[in-house]
Coordinates of C-alpha atoms in Angstrom, one line a residue:
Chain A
X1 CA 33.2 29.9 2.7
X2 CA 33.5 26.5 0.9
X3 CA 33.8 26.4 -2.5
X4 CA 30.8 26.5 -4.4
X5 CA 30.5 23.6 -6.8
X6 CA 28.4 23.1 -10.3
X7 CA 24.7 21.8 -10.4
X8 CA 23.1 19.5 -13.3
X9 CA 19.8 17.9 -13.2
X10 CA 19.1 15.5 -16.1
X11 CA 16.2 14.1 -17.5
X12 CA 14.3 14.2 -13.5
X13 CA 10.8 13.0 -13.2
X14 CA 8.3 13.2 -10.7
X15 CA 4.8 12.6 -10.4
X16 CA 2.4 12.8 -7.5
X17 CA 0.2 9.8 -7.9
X18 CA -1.0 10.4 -11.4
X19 CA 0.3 14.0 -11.6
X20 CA 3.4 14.0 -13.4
X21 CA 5.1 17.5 -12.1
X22 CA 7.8 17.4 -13.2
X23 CA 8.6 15.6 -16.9
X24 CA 12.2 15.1 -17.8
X25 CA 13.8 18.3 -16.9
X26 CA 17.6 19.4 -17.7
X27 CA 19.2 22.2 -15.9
X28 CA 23.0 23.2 -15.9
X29 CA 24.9 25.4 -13.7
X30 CA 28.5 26.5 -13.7
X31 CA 30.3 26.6 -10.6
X32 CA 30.1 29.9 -9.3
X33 CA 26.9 30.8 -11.3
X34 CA 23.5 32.1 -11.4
X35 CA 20.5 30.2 -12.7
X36 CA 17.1 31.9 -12.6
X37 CA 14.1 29.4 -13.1
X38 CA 10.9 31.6 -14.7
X39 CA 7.4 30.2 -16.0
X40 CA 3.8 30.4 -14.8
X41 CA 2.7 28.8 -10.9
X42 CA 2.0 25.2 -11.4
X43 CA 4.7 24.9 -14.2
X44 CA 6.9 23.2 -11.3
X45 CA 9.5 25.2 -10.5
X46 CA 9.3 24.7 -6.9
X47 CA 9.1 21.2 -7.1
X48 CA 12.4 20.9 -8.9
X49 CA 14.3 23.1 -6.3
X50 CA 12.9 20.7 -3.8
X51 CA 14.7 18.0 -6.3
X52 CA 18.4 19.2 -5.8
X53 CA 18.3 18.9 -2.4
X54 CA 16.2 15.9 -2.6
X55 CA 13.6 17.1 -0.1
X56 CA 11.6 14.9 -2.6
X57 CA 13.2 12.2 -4.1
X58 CA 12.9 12.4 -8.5
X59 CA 11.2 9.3 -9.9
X60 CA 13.7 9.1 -12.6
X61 CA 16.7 11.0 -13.8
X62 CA 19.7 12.3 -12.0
X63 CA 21.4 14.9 -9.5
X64 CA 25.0 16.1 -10.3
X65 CA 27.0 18.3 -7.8
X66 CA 30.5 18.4 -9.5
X67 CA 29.7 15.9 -12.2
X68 CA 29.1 13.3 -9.5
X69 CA 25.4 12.0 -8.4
X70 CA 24.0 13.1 -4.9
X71 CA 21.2 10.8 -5.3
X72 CA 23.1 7.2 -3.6
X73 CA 24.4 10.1 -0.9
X74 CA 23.0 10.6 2.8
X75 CA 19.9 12.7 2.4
X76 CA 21.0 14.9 5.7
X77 CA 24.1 14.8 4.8
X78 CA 23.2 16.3 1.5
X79 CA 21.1 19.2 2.5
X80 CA 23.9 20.2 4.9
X81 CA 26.0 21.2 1.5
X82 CA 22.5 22.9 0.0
X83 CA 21.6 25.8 1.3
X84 CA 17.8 26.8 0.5
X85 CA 15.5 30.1 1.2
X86 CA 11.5 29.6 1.1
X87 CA 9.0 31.8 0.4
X88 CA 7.2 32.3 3.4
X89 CA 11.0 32.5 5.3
X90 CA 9.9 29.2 7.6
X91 CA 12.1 30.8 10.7
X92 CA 11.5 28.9 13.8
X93 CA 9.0 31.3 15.3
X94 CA 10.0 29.7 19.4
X95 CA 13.7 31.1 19.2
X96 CA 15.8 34.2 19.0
X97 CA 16.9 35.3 15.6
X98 CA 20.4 34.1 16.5
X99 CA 19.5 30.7 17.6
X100 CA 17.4 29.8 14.4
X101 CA 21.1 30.4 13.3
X102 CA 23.1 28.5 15.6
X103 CA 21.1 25.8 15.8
X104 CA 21.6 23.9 13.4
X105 CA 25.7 25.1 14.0
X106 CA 25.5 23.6 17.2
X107 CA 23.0 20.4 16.6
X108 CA 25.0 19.0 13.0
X109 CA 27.7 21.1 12.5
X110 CA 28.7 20.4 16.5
X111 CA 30.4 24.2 17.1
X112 CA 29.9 25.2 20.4
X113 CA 28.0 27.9 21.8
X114 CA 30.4 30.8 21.6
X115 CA 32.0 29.7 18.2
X116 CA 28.6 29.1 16.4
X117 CA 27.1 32.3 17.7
X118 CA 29.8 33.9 16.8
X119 CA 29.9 32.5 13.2
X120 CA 25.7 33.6 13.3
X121 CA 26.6 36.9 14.5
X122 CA 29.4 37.3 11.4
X123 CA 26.2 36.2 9.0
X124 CA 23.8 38.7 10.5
X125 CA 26.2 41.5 10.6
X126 CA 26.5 40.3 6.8
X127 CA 22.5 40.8 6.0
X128 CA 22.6 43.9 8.0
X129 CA 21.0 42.3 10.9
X130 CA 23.4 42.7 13.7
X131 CA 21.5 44.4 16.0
X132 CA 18.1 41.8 15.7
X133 CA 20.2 38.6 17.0
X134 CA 17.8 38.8 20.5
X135 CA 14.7 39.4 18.6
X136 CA 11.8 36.7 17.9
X137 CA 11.3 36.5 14.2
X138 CA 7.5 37.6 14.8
X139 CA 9.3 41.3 15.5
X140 CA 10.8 41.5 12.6
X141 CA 9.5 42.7 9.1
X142 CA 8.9 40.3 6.0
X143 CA 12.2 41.5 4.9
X144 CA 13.9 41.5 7.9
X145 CA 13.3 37.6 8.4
X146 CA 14.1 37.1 5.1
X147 CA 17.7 38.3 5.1
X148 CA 17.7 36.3 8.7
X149 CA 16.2 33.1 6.4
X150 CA 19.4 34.1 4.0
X151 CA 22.0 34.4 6.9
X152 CA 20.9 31.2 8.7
X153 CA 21.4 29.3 5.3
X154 CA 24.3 30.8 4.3
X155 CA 26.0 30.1 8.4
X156 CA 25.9 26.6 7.2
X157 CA 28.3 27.7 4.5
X158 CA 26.9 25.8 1.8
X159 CA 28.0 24.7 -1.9
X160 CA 25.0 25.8 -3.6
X161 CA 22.2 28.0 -2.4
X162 CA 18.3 27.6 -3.6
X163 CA 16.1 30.4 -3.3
X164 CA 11.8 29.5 -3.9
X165 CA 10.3 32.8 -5.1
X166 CA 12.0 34.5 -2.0
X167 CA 10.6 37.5 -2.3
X168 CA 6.9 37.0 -3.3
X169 CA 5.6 37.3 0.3
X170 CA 7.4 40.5 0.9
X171 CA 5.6 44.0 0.7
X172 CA 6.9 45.9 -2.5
X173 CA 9.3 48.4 -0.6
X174 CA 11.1 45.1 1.3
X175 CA 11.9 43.0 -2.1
X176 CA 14.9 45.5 -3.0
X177 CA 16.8 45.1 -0.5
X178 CA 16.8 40.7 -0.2
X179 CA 17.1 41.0 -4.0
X180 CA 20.2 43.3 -3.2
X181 CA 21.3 40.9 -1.0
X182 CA 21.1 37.9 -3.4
X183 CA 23.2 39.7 -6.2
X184 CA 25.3 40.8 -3.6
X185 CA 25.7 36.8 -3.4
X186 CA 25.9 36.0 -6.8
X187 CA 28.6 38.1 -7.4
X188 CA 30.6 36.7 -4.8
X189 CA 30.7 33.2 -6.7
X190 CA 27.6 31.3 -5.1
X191 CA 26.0 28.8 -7.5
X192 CA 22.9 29.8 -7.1
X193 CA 19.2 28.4 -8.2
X194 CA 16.4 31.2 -8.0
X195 CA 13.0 30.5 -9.1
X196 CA 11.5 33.9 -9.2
X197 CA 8.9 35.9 -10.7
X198 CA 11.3 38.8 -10.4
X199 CA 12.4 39.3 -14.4
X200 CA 14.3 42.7 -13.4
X201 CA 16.3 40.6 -11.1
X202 CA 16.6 37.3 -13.8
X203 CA 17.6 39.8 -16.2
X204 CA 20.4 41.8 -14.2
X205 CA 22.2 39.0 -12.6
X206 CA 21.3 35.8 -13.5
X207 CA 23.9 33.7 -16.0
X208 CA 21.2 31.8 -16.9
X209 CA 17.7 32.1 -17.0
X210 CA 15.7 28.7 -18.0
X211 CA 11.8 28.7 -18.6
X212 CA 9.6 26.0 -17.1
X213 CA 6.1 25.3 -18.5
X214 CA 4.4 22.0 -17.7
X215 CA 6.8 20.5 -16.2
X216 CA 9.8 20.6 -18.5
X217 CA 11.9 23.3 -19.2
X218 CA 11.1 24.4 -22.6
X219 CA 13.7 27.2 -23.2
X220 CA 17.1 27.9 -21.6
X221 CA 19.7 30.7 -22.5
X222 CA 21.4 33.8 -21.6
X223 CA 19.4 36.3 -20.1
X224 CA 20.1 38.5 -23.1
X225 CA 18.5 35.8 -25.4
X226 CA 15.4 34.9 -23.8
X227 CA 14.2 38.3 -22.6
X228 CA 15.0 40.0 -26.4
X229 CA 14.9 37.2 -28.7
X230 CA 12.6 33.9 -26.9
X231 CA 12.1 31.1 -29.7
X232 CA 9.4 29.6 -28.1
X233 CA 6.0 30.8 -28.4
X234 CA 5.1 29.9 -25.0
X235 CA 7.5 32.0 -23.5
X236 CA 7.0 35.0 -25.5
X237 CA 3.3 34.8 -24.6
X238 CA 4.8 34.3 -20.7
X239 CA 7.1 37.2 -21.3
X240 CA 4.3 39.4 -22.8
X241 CA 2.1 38.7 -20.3
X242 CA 4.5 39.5 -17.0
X243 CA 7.1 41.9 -18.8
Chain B
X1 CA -34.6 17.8 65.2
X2 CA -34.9 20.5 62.5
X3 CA -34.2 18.9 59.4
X4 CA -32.5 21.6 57.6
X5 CA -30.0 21.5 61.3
X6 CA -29.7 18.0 60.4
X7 CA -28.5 18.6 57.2
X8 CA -26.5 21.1 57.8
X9 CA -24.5 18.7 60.7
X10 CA -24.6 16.8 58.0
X11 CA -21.6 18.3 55.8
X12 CA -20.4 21.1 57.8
X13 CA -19.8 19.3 61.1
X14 CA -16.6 21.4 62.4
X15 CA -15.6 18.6 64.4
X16 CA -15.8 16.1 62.2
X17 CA -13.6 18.4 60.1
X18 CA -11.1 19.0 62.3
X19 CA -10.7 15.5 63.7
X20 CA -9.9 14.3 59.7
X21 CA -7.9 17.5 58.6
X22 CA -4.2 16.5 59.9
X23 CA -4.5 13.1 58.5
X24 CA -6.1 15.1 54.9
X25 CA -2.7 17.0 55.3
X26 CA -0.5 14.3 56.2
X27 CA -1.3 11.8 54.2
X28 CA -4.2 12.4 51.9
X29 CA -2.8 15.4 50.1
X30 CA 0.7 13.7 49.4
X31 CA -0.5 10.5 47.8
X32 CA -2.8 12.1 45.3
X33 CA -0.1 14.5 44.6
X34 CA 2.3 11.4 44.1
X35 CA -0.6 9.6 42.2
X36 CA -1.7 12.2 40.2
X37 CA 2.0 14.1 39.1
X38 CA 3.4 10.5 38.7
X39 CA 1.0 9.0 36.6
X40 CA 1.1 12.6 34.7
X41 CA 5.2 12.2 33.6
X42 CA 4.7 8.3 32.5
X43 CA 1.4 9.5 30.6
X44 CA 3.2 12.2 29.0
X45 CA 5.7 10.5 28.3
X46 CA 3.6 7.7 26.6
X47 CA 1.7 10.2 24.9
X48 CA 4.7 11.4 23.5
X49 CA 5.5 8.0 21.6
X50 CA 1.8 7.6 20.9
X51 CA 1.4 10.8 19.2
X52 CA 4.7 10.7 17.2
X53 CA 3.8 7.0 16.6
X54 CA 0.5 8.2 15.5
X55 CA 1.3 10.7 13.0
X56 CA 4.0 8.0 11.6
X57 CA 4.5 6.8 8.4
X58 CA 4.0 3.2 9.1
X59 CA 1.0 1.6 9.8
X60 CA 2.6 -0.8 12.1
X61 CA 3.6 2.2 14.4
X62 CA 0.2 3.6 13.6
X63 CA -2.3 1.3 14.2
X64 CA -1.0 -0.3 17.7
X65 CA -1.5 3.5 18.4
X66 CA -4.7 4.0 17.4
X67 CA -6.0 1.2 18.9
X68 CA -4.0 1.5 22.0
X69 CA -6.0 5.6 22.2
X70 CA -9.2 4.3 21.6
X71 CA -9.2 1.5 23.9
X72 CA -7.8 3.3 27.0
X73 CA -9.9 6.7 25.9
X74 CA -13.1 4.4 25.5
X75 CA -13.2 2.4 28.4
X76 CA -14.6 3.9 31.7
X77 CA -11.6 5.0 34.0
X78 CA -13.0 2.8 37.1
X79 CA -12.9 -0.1 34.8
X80 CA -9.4 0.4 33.5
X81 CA -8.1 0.7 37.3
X82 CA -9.8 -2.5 38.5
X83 CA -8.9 -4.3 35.5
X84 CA -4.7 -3.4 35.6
X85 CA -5.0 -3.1 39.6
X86 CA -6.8 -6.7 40.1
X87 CA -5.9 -8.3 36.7
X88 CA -2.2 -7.5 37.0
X89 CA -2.3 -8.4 40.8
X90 CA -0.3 -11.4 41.1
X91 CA 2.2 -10.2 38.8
X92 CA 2.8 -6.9 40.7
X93 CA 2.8 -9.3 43.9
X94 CA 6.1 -10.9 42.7
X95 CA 7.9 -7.9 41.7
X96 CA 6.9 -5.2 44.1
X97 CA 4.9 -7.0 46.8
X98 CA 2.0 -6.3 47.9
X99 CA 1.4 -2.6 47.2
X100 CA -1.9 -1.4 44.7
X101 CA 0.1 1.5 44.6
X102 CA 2.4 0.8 41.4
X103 CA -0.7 -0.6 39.2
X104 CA -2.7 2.1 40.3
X105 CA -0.5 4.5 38.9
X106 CA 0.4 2.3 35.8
X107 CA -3.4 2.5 35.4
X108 CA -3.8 6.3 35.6
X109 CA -0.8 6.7 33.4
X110 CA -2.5 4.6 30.8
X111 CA -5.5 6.4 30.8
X112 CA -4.0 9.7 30.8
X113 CA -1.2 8.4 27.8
X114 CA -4.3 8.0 25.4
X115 CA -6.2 11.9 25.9
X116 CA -2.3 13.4 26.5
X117 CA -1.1 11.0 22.8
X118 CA -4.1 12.9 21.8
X119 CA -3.4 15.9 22.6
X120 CA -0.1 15.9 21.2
X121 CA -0.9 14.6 18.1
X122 CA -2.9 17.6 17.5
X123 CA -0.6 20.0 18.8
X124 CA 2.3 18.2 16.2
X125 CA 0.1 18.3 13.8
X126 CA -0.8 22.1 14.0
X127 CA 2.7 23.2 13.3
X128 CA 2.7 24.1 9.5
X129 CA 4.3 21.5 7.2
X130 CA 6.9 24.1 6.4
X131 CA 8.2 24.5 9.7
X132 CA 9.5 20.5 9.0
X133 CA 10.7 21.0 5.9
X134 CA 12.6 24.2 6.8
X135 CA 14.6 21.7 9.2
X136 CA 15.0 19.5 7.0
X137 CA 16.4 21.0 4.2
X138 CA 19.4 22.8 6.9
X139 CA 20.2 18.8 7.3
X140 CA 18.3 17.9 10.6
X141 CA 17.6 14.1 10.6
X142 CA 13.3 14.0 10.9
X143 CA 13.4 12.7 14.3
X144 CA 15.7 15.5 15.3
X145 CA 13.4 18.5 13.4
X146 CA 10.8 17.0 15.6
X147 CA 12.6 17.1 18.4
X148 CA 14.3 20.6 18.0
X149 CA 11.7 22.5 16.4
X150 CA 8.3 20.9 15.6
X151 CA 7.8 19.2 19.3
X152 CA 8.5 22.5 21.6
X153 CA 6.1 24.6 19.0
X154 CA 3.2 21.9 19.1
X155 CA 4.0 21.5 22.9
X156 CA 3.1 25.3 23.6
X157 CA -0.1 25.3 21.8
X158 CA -1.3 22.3 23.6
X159 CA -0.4 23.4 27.4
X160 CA -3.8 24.4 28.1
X161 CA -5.2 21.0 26.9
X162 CA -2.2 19.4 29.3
X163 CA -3.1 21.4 32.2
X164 CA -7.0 20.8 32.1
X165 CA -5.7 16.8 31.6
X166 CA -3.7 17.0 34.8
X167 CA -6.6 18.4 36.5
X168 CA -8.7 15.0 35.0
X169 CA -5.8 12.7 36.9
X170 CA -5.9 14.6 40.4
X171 CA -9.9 13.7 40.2
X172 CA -9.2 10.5 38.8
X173 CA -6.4 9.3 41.0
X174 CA -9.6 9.0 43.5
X175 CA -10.7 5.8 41.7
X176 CA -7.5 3.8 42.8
X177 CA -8.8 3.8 46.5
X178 CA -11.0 0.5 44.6
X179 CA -7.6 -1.4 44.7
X180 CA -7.5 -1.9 48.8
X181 CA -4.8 0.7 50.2
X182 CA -3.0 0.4 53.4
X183 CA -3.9 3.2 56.3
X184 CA -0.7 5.2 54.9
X185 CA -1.6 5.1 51.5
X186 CA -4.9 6.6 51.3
X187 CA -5.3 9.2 49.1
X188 CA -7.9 12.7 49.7
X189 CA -11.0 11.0 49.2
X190 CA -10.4 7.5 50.8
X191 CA -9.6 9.3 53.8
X192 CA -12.8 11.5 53.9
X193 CA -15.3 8.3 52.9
X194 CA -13.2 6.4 55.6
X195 CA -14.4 9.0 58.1
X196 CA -17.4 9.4 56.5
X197 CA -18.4 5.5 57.2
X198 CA -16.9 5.2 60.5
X199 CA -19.3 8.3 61.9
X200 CA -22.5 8.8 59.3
X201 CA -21.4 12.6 58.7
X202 CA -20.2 13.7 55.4
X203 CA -18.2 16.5 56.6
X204 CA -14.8 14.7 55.8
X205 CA -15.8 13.8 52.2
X206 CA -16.9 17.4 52.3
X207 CA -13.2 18.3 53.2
X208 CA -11.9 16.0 50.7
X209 CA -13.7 18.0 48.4
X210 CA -12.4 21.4 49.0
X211 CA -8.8 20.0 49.1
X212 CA -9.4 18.5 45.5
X213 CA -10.9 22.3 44.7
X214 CA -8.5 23.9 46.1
X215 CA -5.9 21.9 43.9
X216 CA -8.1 21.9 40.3
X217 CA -9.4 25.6 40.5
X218 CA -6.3 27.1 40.7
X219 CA -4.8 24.9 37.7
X220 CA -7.8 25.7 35.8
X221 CA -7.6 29.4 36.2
X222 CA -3.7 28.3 35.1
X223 CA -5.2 27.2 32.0
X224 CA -7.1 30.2 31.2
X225 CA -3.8 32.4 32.1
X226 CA -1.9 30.1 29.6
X227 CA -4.7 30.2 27.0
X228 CA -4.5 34.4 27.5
X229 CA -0.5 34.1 26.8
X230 CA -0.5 32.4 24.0
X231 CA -3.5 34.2 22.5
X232 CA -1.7 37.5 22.9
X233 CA 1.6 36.1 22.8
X234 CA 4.4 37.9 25.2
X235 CA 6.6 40.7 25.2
X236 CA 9.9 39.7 23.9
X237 CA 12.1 39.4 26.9
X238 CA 15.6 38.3 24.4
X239 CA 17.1 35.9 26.7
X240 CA 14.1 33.4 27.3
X241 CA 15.2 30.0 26.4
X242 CA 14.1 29.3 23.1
X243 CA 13.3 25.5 23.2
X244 CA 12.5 23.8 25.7
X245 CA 15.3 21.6 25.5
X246 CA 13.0 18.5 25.9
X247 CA 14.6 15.4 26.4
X248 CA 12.3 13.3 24.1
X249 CA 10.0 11.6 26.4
X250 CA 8.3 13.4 29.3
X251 CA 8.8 17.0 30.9
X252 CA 5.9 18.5 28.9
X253 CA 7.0 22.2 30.1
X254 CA 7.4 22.4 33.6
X255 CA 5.1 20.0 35.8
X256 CA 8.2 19.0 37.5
X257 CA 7.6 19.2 41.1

């Protein structure tokens, strides 16, 4: 796997049309580290994940991987190092599990056809999947094409991985085991962005858990810190509300 | 004479039948096949820039579009022929010689680039915006998400619509019989009105008929087959191929002959 590399976002802005989303937000993660993103919908959460890997481009502010801007960078060329996981899993529903993995291998990371499904077949045996490679996504369960969403991101063997409130479209008994998975992850030294509406999961593995309301993040801290002792009365009223 | 005898020697004279079927065979059948499945892969592939053109992000790619659907959708087919097929005449003359043929099918292709552009806008347009940004974000270039994943989705849902516009050019390709064709370029129905004129019975241009039926009522119930498949969906079979490996322009899922 490459070596995972730190995140910073500082001060990013961006408004749709008059809608400011997202207000001068400032994130930090280690190398190697966890950061979960919590708040209520509309706060903006997704809208910054889609900032890091610029699949909208911040009005203002800045982008670090490794303490150097991505924002003068190649777009493409970009995303290739950013792995990210969506909510609603966005496989390709026209091909077999293993091709919406070796794909993109073959099409931008120009692997053959042997090595890259190989390499997809290494990633599925990883999510536990081995045995779905021929399968159309539509066969599989919510939970099933989720871990496929994970291994087709991670294939790409990317720096950082972003995760939108992966599990939210899953039935109950199918969140355990992607959330498994995505510990599983963090522990092995991903930098990792998770917005999520999972506290258990923010609380348990997450270095750093940073709460968005309104477009800004209005507390950040340890998960210790902000589940026991939150400063902000916003977020206590958040954490009393979904805790 | 019996009139109802009359009219029945009218359209099902045997004879007459029988004297125009080998030419019907011959020659008829294979130019509106080459008419019609010609005109179908340059109108497809026309309809392929159109639509992507279409649903662009610049108006300058947008609006020659638009204008370009709404003038070849709007105006009646007949009028479209004669105007490329006579208006275009001289020109043709000095590249091709004298042969309607080429402008005929430039003109078919023309009309059918605006309803297939049409078509495939929509079909784009109904894969969900995620689908795109899914590509995207694992570092596919936009024209190559289209290409690799949006295209072969929006492609599938819009057979039906493709196969019912093919069945529009094999009637259509009728019309070019207004440009002048020589004896061996005559198409179904120019052969049947040809015999039709020459002896006063219909019977030929009855003939014509059932040959076009007996090309556009199979298609159609191809349509409704499609329409079934896609409704239900299909077993998964594991080793289909997954895209269709388009090359950009054209080959809209096997019509290749």
């Amino acid at each position: 796997m490459s070596e995972s590399v730190s995140l910073s976002l500082r001060d990013v802005h961006l408004a749709f049309g008059h809608h400011r989303v997202l207000r001068g937000v400032d994130l930090d993660v280690a190398q190697g580290a966890t950061a979960c993103v919590i708040g209520p919908s509309g706060s903006g959460k997704s809208t910054l994940l889609r900032t890091v890997n610029r699949l909208l481009e911040p009005d203002r502010g800045d982008v670090l991987l490794d303490g150097r801007s991505v924002l003068g960078d190649d777009p493409d060329a970009l995303r290739q190092r950013i792995g990210m996981v969506f909510q609603q899993f966005n496989l390709f529903p026209h091909m077999s599990v293993l091709r919406n993995i070796t794909l993109a291998l073959r099409r931008i990371r120009k692997l053959g056809e042997d090595e890259a499904a190989a390499l997809a077949r290494e990633h599925l045996d990883r999510v536990g999947l081995a045995a779905k490679a021929d399968a159309r996504p539509a066969h599989l369960s919510g939970g099933q094409q989720q871990r496929v969403a994970i291994a087709r991101a991670l294939a790409m063997q990317p720096q950082v991985m972003l995760f939108d409130e992966a599990t939210s479209a899953l039935d109950p008994e199918l969140v355990k085991g992607v959330l498994a998975l995505m510990a599983d992850l963090s522990s092995q030294g991903m930098t990792m962005v998770v917005v999520t509406h999972e506290m258990g999961f923010a609380r348990e593995v997450a270095d750093t858990v940073a709460f968005m309301d309104a477009g800004v993040v209005l507390e950040a801290g340890e998960p210790a810190a902000i589940f026991e002792s939150a400063q902000h009365p916003r977020l206590r009223r958040f954490l009393s509300q979904v805790l | 004479m019996d009139p109802l005898r009359t009219l029945w020697e009218t359209f099902f004279d045997w004879e007459s039948m029988r004297e125009a079927l080998p030419e019907m065979l011959t020659v008829g059948l294979p130019n509106t096949l080459i008419l019609a499945v010609t005109a179908a892969l340059l109108g497809s592939a026309l309809g392929i820039v159109l639509a992507v053109a279409g649903i662009s992000r610049t108006r300058w790619l947008r609006w020659p579009a638009r204008v370009w659907t709404d003038v070849f959708r709007g105006l009646p087919a007949a009028a479209t022929i004669l105007l490329i097929g006579v208006g275009l005449a001289p020109l043709g003359m000095q590249v091709w010689g004298p042969n309607p043929y080429p402008l005929g099918i430039l003109a078919l292709s023309l009309i059918a680039s605006a309803y297939i552009g049409e078509i495939f806008r929509s079909g784009i347009q109904s894969v969900e915006a995620t689908q795109l940004e899914a590509a995207r974000a694992l570092g596919f270039t936009w024209g190559e998400a289209m290409r690799r994943v949006i295209i072969p989705q929006g492609i599938r849902r819009i057979l039906p619509a493709w196969v019912n516009q093919l069945i529009a050019l094999i009637k259509d390709s009728s019309l070019v019989y207004f440009l002048g064709l020589l004896a061996s370029q005559r198409e179904l129905f120019r052969i049947g009105q040809d015999y039709a004129a020459n002896t006063g019975n219909q019977s030929a241009l009855l003939l014509a008929g059932l040959f076009y039926l007996a090309l556009t009522v199979p298609l159609t119930h191809v349509v409704n087959w499609i329409d079934r498949r896609l409704r239900h969906g299909r077993p998964a079979t594991g080793d289909d191929p997954d895209d269709l490996d388009l090359a950009l322009p054209g080959a809209a899922g096997g019509n290749q002959r």
